[in-house]
């Protein structure tokens, strides 16, 4: 757990911490959901789901310190697991996790001024909530003020339907059909759902898809990538070595 001296202080630092913890929770509730579900054994003691600032998640007992160094997530999530439908239980965990993420961010942001707090919340609110990710609900989007025209959306040796494509794909007048087809695709980092107005790239190792901005890949940079490997797969390979 981070010490007080190393805690994020600026809006940007706090938002970076938020997105990292959120990424870990998204992974627990989507890609790693079977593992997460099995760890939440109702026969065990009170368990909590933590998202850490290194984008990892953990199911463990709550902190022993009183008061704790950071706000604590919901206690005893494992007790309700077998008494509910799986999807309903996951939705409940997602709601509590959303609350926890906000509480941690605004704990760090206690010394921010009014405008900074407003800006922080606006940045957080631009991302879909964990509840929206888990339930598949799409956040209501503001209408664009200008016509964005054609968009460069996907960059990979694969397309979502598994057919080989060029590295990049320009969306044309059929972009509406494309969004309907891939609407359930979620970003492996932020959990956001597919949007034809955004650039995405697919990992050729784990086959997950990511917003270009989430993995710091621009359309121009993607043009020179023959086989893309996401940060998670790069980390796994480094550990094996």
XYZ file of C-alpha atoms in Angstrom:
241
model
C 0.000 0.000 0.000
C 1.295 3.453 -0.902
C 2.721 5.628 1.843
C 1.430 9.135 2.456
C 4.582 10.672 1.014
C 4.221 8.748 -2.245
C 0.484 9.345 -2.661
C -0.666 11.067 -5.862
C -1.292 14.772 -5.343
C -2.146 16.466 -8.641
C -5.289 15.899 -10.701
C -3.261 14.065 -13.345
C -1.496 11.849 -10.777
C -4.768 10.971 -9.047
C -6.466 10.182 -12.359
C -3.538 7.976 -13.374
C -3.896 6.092 -10.068
C -7.657 5.795 -10.652
C -7.284 4.381 -14.173
C -4.656 1.869 -13.011
C -6.801 0.583 -10.135
C -9.829 0.548 -12.416
C -7.940 -1.464 -15.048
C -7.192 -4.133 -12.450
C -10.839 -4.315 -11.412
C -12.020 -4.441 -15.024
C -9.740 -7.415 -15.573
C -11.056 -9.163 -12.441
C -14.683 -8.701 -13.476
C -14.261 -9.554 -17.175
C -11.167 -11.334 -18.518
C -10.264 -13.016 -15.194
C -13.843 -13.417 -13.977
C -13.720 -17.212 -13.524
C -10.590 -16.935 -11.393
C -12.099 -14.056 -9.420
C -15.350 -15.973 -8.884
C -13.537 -19.048 -7.591
C -11.447 -16.994 -5.141
C -14.571 -15.532 -3.522
C -15.371 -18.704 -1.570
C -18.285 -18.094 0.843
C -16.648 -20.478 3.320
C -13.737 -18.089 3.786
C -13.626 -15.033 6.048
C -14.691 -11.545 4.982
C -12.991 -10.867 1.652
C -12.484 -7.660 -0.293
C -11.661 -6.971 -3.947
C -8.746 -4.559 -4.355
C -7.535 -2.848 -7.501
C -3.889 -1.844 -7.161
C -1.991 1.038 -8.728
C 0.058 -1.430 -10.817
C -3.127 -2.530 -12.663
C -3.380 -5.823 -10.767
C -6.329 -7.057 -8.700
C -6.422 -9.025 -5.474
C -9.040 -10.786 -3.355
C -7.904 -10.750 0.249
C -8.792 -9.876 3.831
C -9.239 -6.196 4.710
C -6.400 -4.136 6.149
C -5.775 -4.635 9.848
C -4.887 -0.999 10.556
C -7.565 1.075 12.277
C -8.231 3.475 10.715
C -6.946 2.085 7.388
C -4.426 4.072 5.350
C -6.856 4.222 2.403
C -10.650 3.810 2.192
C -11.503 0.121 2.189
C -13.586 -1.677 -0.470
C -16.826 -3.479 0.377
C -16.308 -6.134 3.024
C -17.539 -9.715 2.679
C -18.293 -9.802 -1.049
C -17.830 -13.584 -0.954
C -20.755 -14.205 1.420
C -23.421 -13.260 -1.120
C -21.854 -15.135 -4.043
C -23.862 -18.352 -3.888
C -27.112 -16.660 -2.855
C -27.463 -14.687 -6.086
C -27.387 -15.220 -9.811
C -23.781 -14.913 -10.990
C -24.442 -11.884 -13.209
C -26.344 -10.120 -10.418
C -23.561 -10.794 -7.929
C -20.931 -9.472 -10.341
C -23.045 -6.368 -10.931
C -23.283 -5.804 -7.180
C -19.514 -6.153 -6.780
C -19.057 -3.731 -9.690
C -21.283 -1.097 -8.042
C -19.384 -1.329 -4.754
C -16.074 -1.222 -6.633
C -17.154 1.948 -8.460
C -17.870 3.551 -5.096
C -14.512 2.441 -3.746
C -12.590 3.833 -6.721
C -14.250 7.215 -6.283
C -13.610 7.222 -2.530
C -9.897 6.495 -3.027
C -9.541 9.199 -5.675
C -11.244 11.854 -3.608
C -9.330 10.762 -0.529
C -6.168 11.564 -2.475
C -7.844 14.721 -3.772
C -8.874 16.090 -0.385
C -6.460 19.015 -0.799
C -7.557 19.885 -4.323
C -9.498 23.078 -4.824
C -13.028 23.236 -6.171
C -12.060 23.552 -9.830
C -9.504 20.760 -9.559
C -12.058 18.424 -7.961
C -14.503 19.258 -10.720
C -11.888 18.526 -13.377
C -10.942 15.240 -11.704
C -14.551 14.083 -11.612
C -15.029 15.095 -15.247
C -12.007 12.983 -16.279
C -13.307 10.023 -14.276
C -16.814 10.453 -15.628
C -15.573 10.206 -19.214
C -14.837 6.515 -18.583
C -17.621 3.935 -18.351
C -18.285 2.740 -14.827
C -17.463 -0.815 -13.807
C -21.188 -1.441 -13.534
C -21.635 -0.358 -17.159
C -18.764 -2.597 -18.237
C -20.078 -5.667 -16.388
C -23.715 -5.256 -17.420
C -22.936 -4.194 -20.981
C -24.793 -0.912 -20.617
C -23.506 1.831 -22.849
C -23.081 5.263 -21.250
C -25.155 8.030 -22.804
C -22.884 10.036 -25.056
C -23.074 13.736 -25.773
C -23.846 14.570 -29.366
C -20.709 15.692 -31.211
C -20.616 19.384 -32.025
C -19.048 18.860 -35.436
C -19.119 16.130 -38.039
C -16.062 14.020 -37.359
C -16.128 12.426 -40.834
C -14.196 9.254 -41.585
C -12.245 7.756 -38.713
C -9.257 5.482 -38.515
C -10.469 2.834 -36.100
C -8.715 -0.529 -36.073
C -5.048 -1.355 -36.567
C -3.906 -4.972 -36.508
C -3.191 -7.987 -38.650
C -6.586 -9.230 -37.483
C -10.088 -7.826 -37.548
C -12.689 -8.546 -34.908
C -14.289 -11.207 -37.084
C -10.954 -13.021 -37.424
C -10.385 -12.244 -41.099
C -7.030 -10.898 -42.217
C -7.069 -7.161 -42.855
C -4.600 -4.420 -43.615
C -2.955 -2.766 -40.628
C -5.437 0.084 -40.731
C -9.031 0.433 -41.702
C -10.777 3.623 -42.702
C -14.390 3.849 -41.645
C -16.733 5.031 -44.392
C -20.473 5.471 -44.688
C -20.947 1.970 -43.227
C -19.437 2.860 -39.855
C -22.847 2.565 -38.202
C -23.096 -1.116 -39.123
C -19.526 -1.659 -37.869
C -20.392 -0.189 -34.480
C -23.450 -2.428 -34.136
C -21.382 -5.481 -35.043
C -18.593 -4.796 -32.549
C -20.591 -2.946 -29.887
C -19.867 -5.570 -27.222
C -16.083 -5.354 -27.659
C -14.437 -3.812 -24.597
C -11.039 -2.246 -24.125
C -8.615 -4.495 -22.223
C -7.351 -1.504 -20.230
C -10.253 0.819 -19.432
C -13.215 -1.466 -20.134
C -14.800 1.035 -22.510
C -17.034 -0.357 -25.241
C -16.404 -0.081 -28.971
C -17.052 3.314 -30.529
C -16.570 4.016 -34.216
C -15.185 7.458 -33.372
C -12.111 6.025 -31.654
C -8.940 4.300 -32.795
C -8.462 0.712 -31.545
C -5.664 -1.832 -31.847
C -5.729 -5.595 -31.255
C -3.041 -7.679 -29.568
C -1.824 -10.506 -31.781
C -0.915 -12.590 -28.704
C -3.932 -12.500 -26.343
C -6.385 -11.225 -28.987
C -7.734 -8.507 -26.718
C -8.588 -5.077 -28.099
C -7.494 -1.706 -26.740
C -8.119 1.977 -27.283
C -5.020 3.349 -28.974
C -4.879 6.095 -26.340
C -4.943 3.529 -23.512
C -1.826 1.741 -24.793
C -0.207 4.889 -26.235
C -0.388 3.784 -29.865
C -1.321 6.353 -32.505
C -2.731 5.521 -35.954
C 0.544 6.665 -37.502
C 2.601 4.444 -35.183
C 0.301 1.488 -35.855
C 1.108 1.659 -39.556
C 4.663 0.489 -38.840
C 3.669 -2.349 -36.464
C 3.477 -5.779 -38.075
C 2.541 -7.741 -34.962
C 1.258 -5.793 -31.962
C 1.878 -7.092 -28.418
C -0.062 -5.389 -25.615
C 1.611 -4.198 -22.359
C 0.163 -7.140 -20.410
C 1.655 -9.716 -22.793
C 4.987 -7.865 -22.785
C 5.004 -7.999 -18.970
C 4.215 -11.722 -18.926
C 7.054 -12.452 -21.353
C 9.480 -10.445 -19.211
C 8.509 -12.425 -16.109
C 9.041 -15.734 -17.888
C 12.539 -14.700 -18.874
